[in-house]
Amino acid sequence: MNIRERLDISAYLVIGPENSARPVEEIVSVAVDEGFTCVQIRSKVASAREMISILEKSAAAIHALGKSDSVALLVDDRLDVVLAAREAGIKVDGVHVGQSDIPVEVCRKFLGEDSIVGLSARTGDLIDYVKSADVSQIDYFGAGPLHETKTKLDAGKTADGRFITHSFEEFSELVKVSPIPVVVGGGVKLKDIPALVATKVQGFFVVSAVAGADNPRLAARELVAAWKNNH
């Protein structure tokens, strides 16, 4: 069974150097050790070489915990970085793109059938999208934001600068119409987890709730426990 077939997005960490006061691989290590099931490296400031270095260290951290076969390591947007990292022998499991990034079909062509390809879009757009789109090349949807978030300032913003967040009811509706798993993020905090579980989404993703926490290990542990305890 390859990593695509055993993909678990229930506890999903998104992290880059601009979101963390500590080395990225340190946060990845404690989060995975505490039960996080998926890691996405996302940065709008790091160079390709910096990204590859972060991936190498993060992959090594996951491997050291014996979880390389169960915890997916993904890259946001940068198909070139995934390919270059793989060329260097680093285990990177796939890519996450937005609707304005490289098309899913192109990612799948270059990464192959065993790789993971995730797609994110505004929740309202996704509800419309899944009713007619061919989602056979996509492994999961990333939806949100739930709250305003400083880690992705353009998330949920309209052309006139208004901030649109989404309700738990909208996520419930998305789950009902989506043929593939849904992970929700955007300002998610510990107190949101019970209501998120009630929507029947397949997971939550966080950035600052772990990467920006005073005690990332404790924060990761509490989030994972809350998710499991509410099922």
XYZ file of C-alpha atoms in Angstrom:
231
model
C 0.000 0.000 0.000
C 1.479 3.378 -0.973
C 1.142 6.637 0.939
C -1.623 7.873 -1.363
C -3.796 4.906 -0.447
C -3.270 5.401 3.283
C -3.497 9.217 3.277
C -4.747 10.537 6.625
C -5.637 14.255 6.715
C -7.235 14.219 10.164
C -4.499 16.312 11.819
C -2.718 18.382 9.181
C 0.155 20.793 9.887
C 0.958 23.625 7.465
C 4.281 25.305 8.179
C 7.014 27.441 6.660
C 9.962 29.421 8.002
C 7.942 32.635 8.162
C 5.399 30.983 10.479
C 7.827 29.525 12.977
C 10.271 31.046 15.443
C 12.020 27.645 15.632
C 13.477 25.487 12.860
C 10.640 24.031 10.800
C 11.840 20.456 11.260
C 11.644 20.829 15.060
C 7.960 21.748 14.875
C 7.338 18.975 12.339
C 9.000 16.472 14.651
C 6.976 17.319 17.760
C 3.691 17.574 15.836
C 4.148 14.183 14.160
C 5.326 12.649 17.420
C 2.099 13.860 19.047
C -0.092 12.367 16.345
C -0.257 14.769 13.412
C -0.868 12.753 10.269
C 0.040 15.078 7.400
C 2.588 17.880 6.909
C 2.612 20.585 4.254
C 5.626 22.841 3.782
C 4.360 26.229 2.606
C 6.399 29.370 2.089
C 6.021 32.461 -0.053
C 9.459 33.792 0.930
C 11.828 30.797 0.898
C 13.886 30.108 -2.218
C 13.650 26.754 -3.979
C 16.940 25.682 -2.399
C 15.739 26.710 1.063
C 12.545 24.755 0.513
C 14.501 21.674 -0.527
C 16.653 21.960 2.602
C 13.550 22.271 4.791
C 12.033 19.241 3.092
C 15.192 17.203 3.599
C 15.264 17.993 7.325
C 11.513 17.493 7.741
C 11.592 14.157 5.895
C 14.471 13.067 8.126
C 12.495 14.091 11.237
C 9.473 12.046 10.107
C 11.737 9.099 9.233
C 13.406 9.240 12.662
C 9.971 8.750 14.224
C 9.351 5.708 12.021
C 6.400 7.385 10.305
C 7.598 7.870 6.715
C 5.105 5.296 5.466
C 2.114 6.786 7.269
C 2.616 10.570 7.486
C 2.481 12.396 4.149
C 4.969 15.207 3.470
C 3.592 17.681 0.931
C 4.615 21.007 -0.609
C 2.330 23.952 -1.241
C 2.175 25.082 -4.874
C 5.821 24.390 -5.836
C 5.761 21.439 -8.197
C 9.332 22.325 -9.194
C 10.476 21.989 -5.584
C 8.807 18.574 -5.233
C 10.532 17.316 -8.389
C 13.929 18.750 -7.405
C 13.671 17.326 -3.882
C 12.814 13.901 -5.251
C 15.754 14.141 -7.634
C 17.924 14.682 -4.543
C 16.526 11.500 -2.982
C 14.177 13.199 -0.510
C 10.875 11.448 0.192
C 8.235 14.031 -0.717
C 4.774 12.579 -1.157
C 2.980 15.197 -3.210
C 1.759 18.723 -3.738
C -1.079 20.982 -2.645
C -2.341 23.574 -5.122
C -4.974 26.278 -5.330
C -7.349 26.802 -8.213
C -5.086 29.513 -9.646
C -1.886 27.451 -9.322
C -0.518 24.723 -11.602
C -3.431 22.561 -12.808
C -4.066 19.336 -10.951
C -3.716 17.325 -14.174
C -0.189 18.672 -14.721
C 0.795 17.828 -11.146
C -0.527 14.308 -11.559
C 1.285 13.862 -14.886
C 4.660 14.799 -13.417
C 4.286 13.199 -9.980
C 2.635 9.932 -10.954
C -0.276 7.886 -9.671
C 1.294 7.086 -6.290
C 1.609 10.753 -5.289
C -0.836 12.937 -3.389
C -2.434 15.987 -4.992
C -4.599 18.259 -2.852
C -6.646 21.228 -4.026
C -7.865 24.235 -2.093
C -10.402 26.889 -2.966
C -12.881 29.125 -1.232
C -15.556 27.009 0.318
C -18.449 28.449 -1.686
C -16.496 27.928 -4.892
C -15.741 24.343 -3.894
C -19.401 23.531 -3.284
C -20.174 24.644 -6.845
C -17.030 23.032 -8.237
C -17.586 19.524 -6.899
C -21.083 19.307 -8.341
C -19.742 19.237 -11.895
C -15.964 18.741 -11.814
C -13.967 15.590 -12.469
C -12.192 15.059 -9.149
C -10.547 11.755 -10.060
C -7.062 13.285 -10.028
C -7.515 14.979 -6.620
C -7.016 13.242 -3.262
C -8.606 15.808 -0.942
C -9.988 19.345 -0.762
C -8.636 22.043 1.527
C -11.416 24.422 2.566
C -11.713 27.576 4.623
C -11.026 29.940 6.170
C -12.959 29.355 9.360
C -11.688 32.574 10.954
C -9.593 35.526 9.870
C -5.964 34.451 9.838
C -2.674 36.336 9.763
C -0.718 33.447 8.257
C -2.454 33.698 4.891
C -3.647 37.249 4.524
C -5.326 36.770 1.162
C -7.391 33.801 2.324
C -11.078 34.601 2.150
C -10.622 38.151 0.904
C -12.849 39.523 -1.825
C -11.692 41.887 -4.562
C -12.814 44.869 -2.494
C -10.852 43.726 0.566
C -13.698 42.306 2.638
C -12.890 39.172 4.595
C -15.205 36.223 4.094
C -15.081 33.405 6.598
C -17.222 30.300 6.428
C -19.671 28.706 8.794
C -19.738 25.176 10.122
C -22.985 24.742 8.153
C -21.145 25.475 4.897
C -18.506 22.868 5.707
C -21.270 20.343 6.436
C -22.794 21.115 3.032
C -19.415 20.699 1.326
C -18.893 17.289 2.945
C -22.337 16.166 1.754
C -21.612 16.984 -1.899
C -17.891 16.163 -2.030
C -16.860 12.734 -3.332
C -13.410 13.116 -1.764
C -12.200 13.976 1.776
C -12.277 17.561 3.068
C -9.823 19.213 5.465
C -10.708 22.597 6.982
C -8.438 25.331 8.294
C -7.879 29.041 8.499
C -7.511 30.234 12.067
C -8.644 26.927 13.603
C -8.166 26.796 17.361
C -8.590 24.077 19.955
C -12.081 25.280 20.891
C -13.245 24.850 17.274
C -12.475 21.137 17.059
C -15.744 19.715 18.504
C -17.862 21.771 16.087
C -15.589 20.828 13.180
C -15.917 17.144 14.013
C -19.703 17.582 13.992
C -19.564 18.766 10.353
C -18.108 15.349 9.402
C -15.084 16.874 7.654
C -12.193 14.431 7.496
C -9.664 16.700 9.200
C -8.432 20.095 10.353
C -5.329 22.019 9.327
C -3.449 24.534 11.425
C -0.463 26.825 11.100
C -0.069 29.186 14.037
C -2.018 27.034 16.514
C 1.052 24.778 16.608
C 3.922 26.635 14.913
C 3.205 29.825 16.843
C 2.416 28.201 20.176
C 4.579 28.775 23.257
C 4.628 24.992 23.666
C 4.151 23.408 20.215
C 4.229 19.870 21.600
C 1.436 20.527 24.077
C -0.597 22.399 21.454
C -0.266 19.500 18.990
C -1.156 16.964 21.681
C -4.293 18.877 22.727
C -5.511 19.300 19.129
C -5.060 15.619 18.280
C -6.730 14.552 21.527
C -9.679 16.875 20.929
C -10.162 15.492 17.415
C -10.064 11.875 18.587
C -12.156 12.422 21.710
C -15.009 14.022 19.770
C -15.365 11.102 17.357
